[in-house]
Short mmCIF file of C-alpha atoms in Angstrom, two decimals:
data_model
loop_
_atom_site.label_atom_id
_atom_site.label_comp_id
_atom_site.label_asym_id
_atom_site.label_seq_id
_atom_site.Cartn_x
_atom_site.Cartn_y
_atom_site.Cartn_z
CA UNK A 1 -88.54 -128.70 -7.37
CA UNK A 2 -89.43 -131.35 -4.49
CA UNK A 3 -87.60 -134.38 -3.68
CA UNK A 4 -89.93 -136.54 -5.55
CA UNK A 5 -90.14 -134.52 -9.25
CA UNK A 6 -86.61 -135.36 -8.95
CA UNK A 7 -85.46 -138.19 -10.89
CA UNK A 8 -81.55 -139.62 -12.21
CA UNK A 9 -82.60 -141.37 -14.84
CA UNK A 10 -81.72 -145.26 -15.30
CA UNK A 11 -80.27 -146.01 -18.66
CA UNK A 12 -79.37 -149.74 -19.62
CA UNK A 13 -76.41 -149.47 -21.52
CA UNK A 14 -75.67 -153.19 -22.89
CA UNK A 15 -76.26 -152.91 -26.32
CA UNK A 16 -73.22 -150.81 -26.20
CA UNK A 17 -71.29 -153.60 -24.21
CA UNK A 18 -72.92 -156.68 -26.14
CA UNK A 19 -73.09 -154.89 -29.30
CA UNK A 20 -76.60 -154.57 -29.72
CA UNK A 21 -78.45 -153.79 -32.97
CA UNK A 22 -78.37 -149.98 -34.44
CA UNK A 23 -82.06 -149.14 -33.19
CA UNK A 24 -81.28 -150.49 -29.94
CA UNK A 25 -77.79 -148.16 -29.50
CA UNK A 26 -79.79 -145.00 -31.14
CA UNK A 27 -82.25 -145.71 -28.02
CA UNK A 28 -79.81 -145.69 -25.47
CA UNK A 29 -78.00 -142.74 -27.29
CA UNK A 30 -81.36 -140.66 -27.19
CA UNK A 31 -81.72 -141.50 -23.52
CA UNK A 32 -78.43 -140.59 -22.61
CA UNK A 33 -78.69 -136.98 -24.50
CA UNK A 34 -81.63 -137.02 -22.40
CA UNK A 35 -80.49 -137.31 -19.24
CA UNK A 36 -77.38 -135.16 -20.01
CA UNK A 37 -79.23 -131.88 -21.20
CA UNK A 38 -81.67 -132.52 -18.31
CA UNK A 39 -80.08 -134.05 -15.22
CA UNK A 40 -76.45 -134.58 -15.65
CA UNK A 41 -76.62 -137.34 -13.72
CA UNK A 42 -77.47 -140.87 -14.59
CA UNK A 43 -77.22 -144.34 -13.21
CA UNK A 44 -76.11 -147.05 -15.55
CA UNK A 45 -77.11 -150.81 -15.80
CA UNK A 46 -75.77 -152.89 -18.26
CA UNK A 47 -72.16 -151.86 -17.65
CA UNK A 48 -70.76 -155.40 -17.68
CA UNK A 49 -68.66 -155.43 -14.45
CA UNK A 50 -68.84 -158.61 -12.75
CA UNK A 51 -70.00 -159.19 -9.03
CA UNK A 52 -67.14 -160.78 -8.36
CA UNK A 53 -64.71 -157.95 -9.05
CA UNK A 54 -66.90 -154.98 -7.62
CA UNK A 55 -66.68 -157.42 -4.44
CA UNK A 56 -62.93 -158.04 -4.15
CA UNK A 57 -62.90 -154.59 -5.10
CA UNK A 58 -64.64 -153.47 -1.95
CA UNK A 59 -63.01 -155.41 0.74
CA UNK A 60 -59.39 -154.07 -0.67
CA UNK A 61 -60.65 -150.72 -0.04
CA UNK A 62 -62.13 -152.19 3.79
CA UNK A 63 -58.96 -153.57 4.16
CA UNK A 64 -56.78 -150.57 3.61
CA UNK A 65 -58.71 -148.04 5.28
CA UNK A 66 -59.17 -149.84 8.59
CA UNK A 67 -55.34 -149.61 9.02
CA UNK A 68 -54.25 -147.56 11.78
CA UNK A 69 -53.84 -143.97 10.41
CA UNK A 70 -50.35 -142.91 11.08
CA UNK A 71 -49.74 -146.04 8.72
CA UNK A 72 -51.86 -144.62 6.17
CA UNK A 73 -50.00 -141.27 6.55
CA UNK A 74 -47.11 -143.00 5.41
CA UNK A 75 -48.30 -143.12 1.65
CA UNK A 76 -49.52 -139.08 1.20
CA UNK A 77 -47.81 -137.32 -1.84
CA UNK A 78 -47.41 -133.69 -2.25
CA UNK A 79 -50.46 -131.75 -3.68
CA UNK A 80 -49.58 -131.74 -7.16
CA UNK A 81 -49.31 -135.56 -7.35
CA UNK A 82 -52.64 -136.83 -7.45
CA UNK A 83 -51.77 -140.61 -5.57
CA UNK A 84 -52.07 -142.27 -2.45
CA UNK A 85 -53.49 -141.18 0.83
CA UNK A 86 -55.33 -137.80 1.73
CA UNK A 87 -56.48 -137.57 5.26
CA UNK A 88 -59.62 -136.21 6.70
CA UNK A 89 -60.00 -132.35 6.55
CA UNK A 90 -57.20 -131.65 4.26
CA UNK A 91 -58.81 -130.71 1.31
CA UNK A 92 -61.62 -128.47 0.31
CA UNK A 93 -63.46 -129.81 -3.22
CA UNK A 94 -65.18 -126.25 -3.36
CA UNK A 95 -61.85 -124.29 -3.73
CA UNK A 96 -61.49 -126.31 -6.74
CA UNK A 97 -64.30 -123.73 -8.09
CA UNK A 98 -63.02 -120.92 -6.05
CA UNK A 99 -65.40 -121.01 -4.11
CA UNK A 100 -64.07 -119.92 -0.21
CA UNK A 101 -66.00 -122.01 1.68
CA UNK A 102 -66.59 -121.02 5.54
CA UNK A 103 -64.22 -123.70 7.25
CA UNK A 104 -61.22 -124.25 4.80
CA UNK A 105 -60.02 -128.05 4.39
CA UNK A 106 -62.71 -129.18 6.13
CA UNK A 107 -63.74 -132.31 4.06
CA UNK A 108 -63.66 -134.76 6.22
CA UNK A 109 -63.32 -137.62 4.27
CA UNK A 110 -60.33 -139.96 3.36
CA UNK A 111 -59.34 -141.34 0.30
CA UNK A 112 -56.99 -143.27 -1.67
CA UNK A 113 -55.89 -142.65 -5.57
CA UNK A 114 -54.43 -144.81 -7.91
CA UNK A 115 -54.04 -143.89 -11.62
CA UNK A 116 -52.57 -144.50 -15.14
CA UNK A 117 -48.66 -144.32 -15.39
CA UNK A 118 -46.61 -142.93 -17.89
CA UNK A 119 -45.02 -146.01 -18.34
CA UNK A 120 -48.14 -147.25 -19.84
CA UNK A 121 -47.57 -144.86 -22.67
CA UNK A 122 -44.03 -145.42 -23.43
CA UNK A 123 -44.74 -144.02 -26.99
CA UNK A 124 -45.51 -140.57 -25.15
CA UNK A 125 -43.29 -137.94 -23.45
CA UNK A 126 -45.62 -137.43 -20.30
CA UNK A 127 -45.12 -135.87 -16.90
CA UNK A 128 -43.83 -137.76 -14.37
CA UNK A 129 -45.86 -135.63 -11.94
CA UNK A 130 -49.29 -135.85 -13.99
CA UNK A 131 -48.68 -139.80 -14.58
CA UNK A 132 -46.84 -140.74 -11.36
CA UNK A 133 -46.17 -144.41 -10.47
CA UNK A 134 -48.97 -145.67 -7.99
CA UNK A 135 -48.11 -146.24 -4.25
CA UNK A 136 -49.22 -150.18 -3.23
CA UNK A 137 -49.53 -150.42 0.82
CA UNK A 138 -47.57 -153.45 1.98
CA UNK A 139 -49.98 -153.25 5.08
CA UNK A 140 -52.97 -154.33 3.17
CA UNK A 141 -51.44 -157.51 0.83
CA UNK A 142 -54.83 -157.94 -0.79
CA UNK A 143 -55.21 -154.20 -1.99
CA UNK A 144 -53.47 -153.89 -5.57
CA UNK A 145 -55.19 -157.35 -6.25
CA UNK A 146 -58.60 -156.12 -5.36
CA UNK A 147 -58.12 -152.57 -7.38
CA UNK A 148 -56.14 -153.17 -10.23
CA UNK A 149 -59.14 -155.58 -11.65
CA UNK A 150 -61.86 -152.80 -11.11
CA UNK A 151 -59.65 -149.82 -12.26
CA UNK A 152 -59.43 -151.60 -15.57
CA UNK A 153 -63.30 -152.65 -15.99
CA UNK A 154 -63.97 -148.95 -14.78
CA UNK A 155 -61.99 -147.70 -17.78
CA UNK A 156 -63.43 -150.00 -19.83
CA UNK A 157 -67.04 -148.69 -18.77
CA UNK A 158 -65.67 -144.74 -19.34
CA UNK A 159 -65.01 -145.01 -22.68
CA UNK A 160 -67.69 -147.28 -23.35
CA UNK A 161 -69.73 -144.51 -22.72
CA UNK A 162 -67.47 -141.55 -24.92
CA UNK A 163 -68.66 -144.13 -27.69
CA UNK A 164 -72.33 -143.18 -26.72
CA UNK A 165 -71.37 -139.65 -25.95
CA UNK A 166 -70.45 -139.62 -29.87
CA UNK A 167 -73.31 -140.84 -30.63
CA UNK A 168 -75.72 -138.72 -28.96
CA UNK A 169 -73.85 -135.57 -29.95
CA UNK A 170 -73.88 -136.73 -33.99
CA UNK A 171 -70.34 -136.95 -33.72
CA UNK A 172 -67.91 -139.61 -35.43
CA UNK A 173 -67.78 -142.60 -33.69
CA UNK A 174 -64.42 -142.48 -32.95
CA UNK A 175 -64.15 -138.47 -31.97
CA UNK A 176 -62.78 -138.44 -28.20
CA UNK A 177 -60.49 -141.58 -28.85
CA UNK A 178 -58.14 -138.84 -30.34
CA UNK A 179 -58.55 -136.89 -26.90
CA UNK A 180 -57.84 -140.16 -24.26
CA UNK A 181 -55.29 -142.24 -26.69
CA UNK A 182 -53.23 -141.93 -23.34
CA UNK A 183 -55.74 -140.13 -20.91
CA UNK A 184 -55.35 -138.72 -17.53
CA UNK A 185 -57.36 -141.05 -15.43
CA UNK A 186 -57.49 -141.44 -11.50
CA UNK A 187 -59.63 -144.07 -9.31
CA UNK A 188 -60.17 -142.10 -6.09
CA UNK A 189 -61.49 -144.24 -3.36
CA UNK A 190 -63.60 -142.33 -0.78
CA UNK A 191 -64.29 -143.31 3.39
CA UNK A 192 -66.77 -141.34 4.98
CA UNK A 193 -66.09 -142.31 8.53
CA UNK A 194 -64.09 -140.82 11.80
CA UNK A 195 -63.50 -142.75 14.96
CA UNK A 196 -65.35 -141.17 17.77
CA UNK A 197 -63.83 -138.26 19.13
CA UNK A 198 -62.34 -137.17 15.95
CA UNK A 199 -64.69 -134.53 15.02
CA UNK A 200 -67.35 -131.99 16.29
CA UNK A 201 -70.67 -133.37 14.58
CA UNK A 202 -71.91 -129.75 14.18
CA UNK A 203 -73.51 -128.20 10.98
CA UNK A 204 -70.48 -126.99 9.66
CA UNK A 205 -69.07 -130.60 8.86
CA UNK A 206 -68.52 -131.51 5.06
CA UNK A 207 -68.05 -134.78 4.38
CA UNK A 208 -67.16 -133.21 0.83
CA UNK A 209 -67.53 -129.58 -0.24
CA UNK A 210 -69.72 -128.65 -3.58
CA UNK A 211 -67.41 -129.18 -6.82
CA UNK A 212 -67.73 -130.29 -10.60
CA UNK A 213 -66.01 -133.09 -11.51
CA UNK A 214 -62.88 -132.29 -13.52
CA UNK A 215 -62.54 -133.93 -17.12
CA UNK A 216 -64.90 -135.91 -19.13
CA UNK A 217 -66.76 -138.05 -17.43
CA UNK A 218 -66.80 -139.76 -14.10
CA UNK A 219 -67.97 -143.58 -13.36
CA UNK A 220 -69.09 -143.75 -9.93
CA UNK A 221 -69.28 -146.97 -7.78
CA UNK A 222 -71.21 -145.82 -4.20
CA UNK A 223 -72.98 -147.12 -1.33
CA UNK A 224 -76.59 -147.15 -0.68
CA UNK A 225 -75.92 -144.79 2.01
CA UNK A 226 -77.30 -141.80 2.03
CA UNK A 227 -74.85 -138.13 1.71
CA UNK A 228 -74.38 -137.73 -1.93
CA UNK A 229 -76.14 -134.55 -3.06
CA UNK A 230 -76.97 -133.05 -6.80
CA UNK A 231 -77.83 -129.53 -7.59
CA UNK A 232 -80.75 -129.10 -9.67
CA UNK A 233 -81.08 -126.51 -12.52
CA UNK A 234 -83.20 -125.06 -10.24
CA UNK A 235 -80.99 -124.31 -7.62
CA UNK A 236 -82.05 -126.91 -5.20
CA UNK A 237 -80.13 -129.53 -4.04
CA UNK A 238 -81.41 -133.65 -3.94
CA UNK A 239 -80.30 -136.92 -2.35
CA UNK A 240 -78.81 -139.64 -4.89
CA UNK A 241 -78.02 -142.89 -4.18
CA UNK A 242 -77.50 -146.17 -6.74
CA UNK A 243 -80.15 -148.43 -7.62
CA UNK A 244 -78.75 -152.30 -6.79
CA UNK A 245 -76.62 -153.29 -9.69
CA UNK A 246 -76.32 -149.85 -10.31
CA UNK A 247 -73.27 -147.30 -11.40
CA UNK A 248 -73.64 -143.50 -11.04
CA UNK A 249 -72.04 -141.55 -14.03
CA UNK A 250 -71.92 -137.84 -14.56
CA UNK A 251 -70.49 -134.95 -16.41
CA UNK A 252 -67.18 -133.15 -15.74
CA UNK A 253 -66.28 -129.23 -16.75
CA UNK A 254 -64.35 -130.58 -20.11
CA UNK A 255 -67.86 -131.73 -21.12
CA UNK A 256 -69.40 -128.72 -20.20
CA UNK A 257 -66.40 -126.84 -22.57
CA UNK A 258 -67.18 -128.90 -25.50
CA UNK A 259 -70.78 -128.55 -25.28
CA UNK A 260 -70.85 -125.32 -25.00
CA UNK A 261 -73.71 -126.24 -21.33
CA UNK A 262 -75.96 -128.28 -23.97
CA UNK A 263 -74.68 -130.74 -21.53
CA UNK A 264 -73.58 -129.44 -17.66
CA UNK A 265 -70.96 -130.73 -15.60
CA UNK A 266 -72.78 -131.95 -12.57
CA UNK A 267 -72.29 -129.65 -9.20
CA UNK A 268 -72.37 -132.23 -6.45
CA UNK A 269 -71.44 -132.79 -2.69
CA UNK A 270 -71.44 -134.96 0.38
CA UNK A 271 -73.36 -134.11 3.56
CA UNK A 272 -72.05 -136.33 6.57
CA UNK A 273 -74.68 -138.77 7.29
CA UNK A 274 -75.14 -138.94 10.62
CA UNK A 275 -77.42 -141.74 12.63
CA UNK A 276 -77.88 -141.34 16.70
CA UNK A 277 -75.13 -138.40 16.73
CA UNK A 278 -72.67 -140.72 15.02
CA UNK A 279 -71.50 -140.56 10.82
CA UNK A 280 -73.01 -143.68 9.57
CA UNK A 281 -69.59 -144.72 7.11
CA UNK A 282 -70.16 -144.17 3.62
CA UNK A 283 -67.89 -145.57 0.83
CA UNK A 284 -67.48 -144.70 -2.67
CA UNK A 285 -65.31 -144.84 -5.69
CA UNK A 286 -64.55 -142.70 -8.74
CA UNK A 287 -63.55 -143.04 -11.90
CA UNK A 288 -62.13 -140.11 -13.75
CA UNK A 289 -61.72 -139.92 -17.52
CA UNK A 290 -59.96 -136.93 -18.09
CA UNK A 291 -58.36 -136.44 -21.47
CA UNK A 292 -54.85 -136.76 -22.71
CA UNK A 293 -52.87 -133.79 -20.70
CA UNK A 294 -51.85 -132.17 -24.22
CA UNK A 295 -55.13 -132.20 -25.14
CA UNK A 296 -56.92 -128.59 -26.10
CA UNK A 297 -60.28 -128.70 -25.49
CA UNK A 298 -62.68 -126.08 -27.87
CA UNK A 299 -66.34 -126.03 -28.09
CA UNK A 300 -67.63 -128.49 -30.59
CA UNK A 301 -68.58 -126.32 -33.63
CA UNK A 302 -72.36 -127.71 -33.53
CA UNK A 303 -72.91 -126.24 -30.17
CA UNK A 304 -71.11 -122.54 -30.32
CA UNK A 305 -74.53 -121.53 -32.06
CA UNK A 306 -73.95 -117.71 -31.09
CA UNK A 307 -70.65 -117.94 -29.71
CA UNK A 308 -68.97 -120.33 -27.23
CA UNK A 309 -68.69 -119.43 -23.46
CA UNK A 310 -65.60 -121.07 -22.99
CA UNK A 311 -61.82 -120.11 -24.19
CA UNK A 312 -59.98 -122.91 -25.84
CA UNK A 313 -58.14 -124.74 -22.56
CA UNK A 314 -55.52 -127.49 -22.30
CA UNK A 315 -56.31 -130.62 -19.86
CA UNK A 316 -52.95 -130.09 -18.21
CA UNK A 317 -53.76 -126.05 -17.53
CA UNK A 318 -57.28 -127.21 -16.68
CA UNK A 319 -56.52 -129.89 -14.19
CA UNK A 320 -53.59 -128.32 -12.68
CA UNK A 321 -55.82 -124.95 -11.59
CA UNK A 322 -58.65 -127.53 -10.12
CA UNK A 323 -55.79 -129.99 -8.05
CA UNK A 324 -54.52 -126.48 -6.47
CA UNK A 325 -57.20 -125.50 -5.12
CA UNK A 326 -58.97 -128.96 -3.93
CA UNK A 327 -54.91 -130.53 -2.55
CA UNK A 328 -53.47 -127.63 -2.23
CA UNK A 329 -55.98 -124.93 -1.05
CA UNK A 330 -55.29 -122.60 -3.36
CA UNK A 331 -58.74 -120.99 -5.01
CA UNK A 332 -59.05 -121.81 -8.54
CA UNK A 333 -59.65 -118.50 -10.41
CA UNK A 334 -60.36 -119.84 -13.58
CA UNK A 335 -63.91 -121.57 -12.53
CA UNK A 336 -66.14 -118.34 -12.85
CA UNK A 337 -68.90 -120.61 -14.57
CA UNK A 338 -69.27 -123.15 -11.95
CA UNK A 339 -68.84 -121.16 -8.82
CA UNK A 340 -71.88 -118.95 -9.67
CA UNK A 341 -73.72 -121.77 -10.16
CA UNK A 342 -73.01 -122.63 -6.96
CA UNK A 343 -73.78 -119.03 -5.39
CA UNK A 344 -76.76 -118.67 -7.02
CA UNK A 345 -77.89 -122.00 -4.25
CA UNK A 346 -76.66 -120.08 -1.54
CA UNK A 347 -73.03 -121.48 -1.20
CA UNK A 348 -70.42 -118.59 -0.38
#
């Protein structure tokens, strides 16, 4: 497939925000099935976010990571707390699919996660681990006021589109709210930058190593910089970048599960872009809607058709083999699916 017979489709999703007529969200439902079965990834207009919070969104993120970084070291967590800081080249995305890539923790991005608390859910017994409090840098004053705004919209937009989801799988309309009542979800803010001197720009840099996303679905905010990559069904791998106004959104392995692959989770990664021997920065944010972590997740019985490739998983057992091996480097045996997806386009 060349570069230009490959297309993420734009899908306006406002009748789903403004609640449009029934033709008009069948349309959008149709689309999205679409673009699911055929791309499994898709850029969204219509989501509803104002300018004005995707802005003040942005400049917290500018604002914390051009602190010094021994002062951003001062917020990491251990590996099996997904908040806070993670410094450049210690993590590897592809172990998350046990995949042994050639330079382990190598990605050389940073990033920053915030996500929901269990105190949110006081009705709920959860993990203090799974739903740890979030860490606020004193450093940047402007940063929780610039996130907390966008986290919420984001989460708004996520299950915004599990409503369509339903839709376009003939589902009930209210089928996943029983699977993200009190959902997992984590707002990962990406930098892809080093100051000079910090790394060897040779061709074994990853700015992030080839993964699938985790849970249900992920709402991507992203620069118009070039370094995001998708793997096609045929094997070959394309540039992606948002349209203006645009969200990216894609699939995660819990889709996959329930859909028995009528709908993929997305195999993606980030290739340092690099202008006059130099990485031209890159920013991005994800969303991740992940599920309820008591949540068992079984193939939808209108898509095991001859029998379902997945066992029955929890989102706790699930997410806790992915975090080892991405924060913790340990390879995740239970991706067999994914990583031979990946092998089959080369990657070792």
């Amino acid at each position: 497939m060349s570069e230009s017979d490959f297309v993420v489709p734009l899908v306006d999703i406002s009748p789903y925000v403004r609640r449009g007529t029934d033709e008009e969200r069948a349309e959008v439902a149709r689309k999205i099935d679409k673009a699911c079965r055929e791309v499994g990834f898709i850029q969204i207009l219509g989501h509803g976010i104002p300018p004005e919070i995707t802005d003040a969104f942005t400049a917290a993120m500018d604002q914390f990571f051009a602190l010094p970084l021994d002062t951003k070291k001062a917020y990491r967590t251990p590996p099996r707390i997904n908040r806070g800081y993670a410094p450049p080249k210690t993590e590897s995305l592809s172990l998350s699919l046990g995949v042994e890539a050639a330079n382990r923790m190598n990605d050389f991005f940073e990033a920053f996660n915030v996500g929901v608390a269990a105190a949110q859910y006081p009705d709920h017994d959860l993990p203090a681990d799974d739903y740890a409090d979030n860490l606020w840098p004193s450093e940047a004053p402007e940063f929780k006021a610039g996130v907390e705004p966008y986290f919420a919209e984001a989460a708004r937009v996520a299950r915004t589109l599990t409503r369509v989801f339903a839709d376009a799988l003939d589902l009930e309309p209210d089928f996943f709210e029983r699977f993200t009542d009190h959902s997992l979800d984590v707002l990962r803010m990406n930098n892809y930058a080093l100051p000079p001197g910090e790394v060897e720009l040779d061709g074994e840099l990853t700015g992030m190593g080839e993964h699938t996303d985790y849970g249900i679905v992920t709402v991507l905010w992203a620069d118009q910089v070039k370094g995001l990559q998708v793997l096609a069904h045929d094997g070959t791998w394309h540039d992606v970048s948002p349209a203006d106004g645009a969200l990216l959104v894609n699939l995660g392995d819990l889709m996959a599960r329930w859909t028995n692959e009528r709908w993929m989770s997305t195999l993606h990664r980030v290739k340092p872009p690099i202008v006059d021997g130099t990485i031209e920065r890159r920013r991005s944010a994800a969303y991740f809607h992940d599920g309820n972590i008591d949540a068992t997740i079984s193939t939808l019985p209108s898509c095991v058709g001859a029998g379902s490739r997945y066992s029955p998983v929890t989102v706790a057992d699930h997410i806790a083999g992915k975090l080892a091996g991405s924060r913790a480097g340990v390879a995740n045996a239970a991706a067999g699916r994914e990583a031979a997806r990946l092998r089959s386009a080369g990657v070792r």
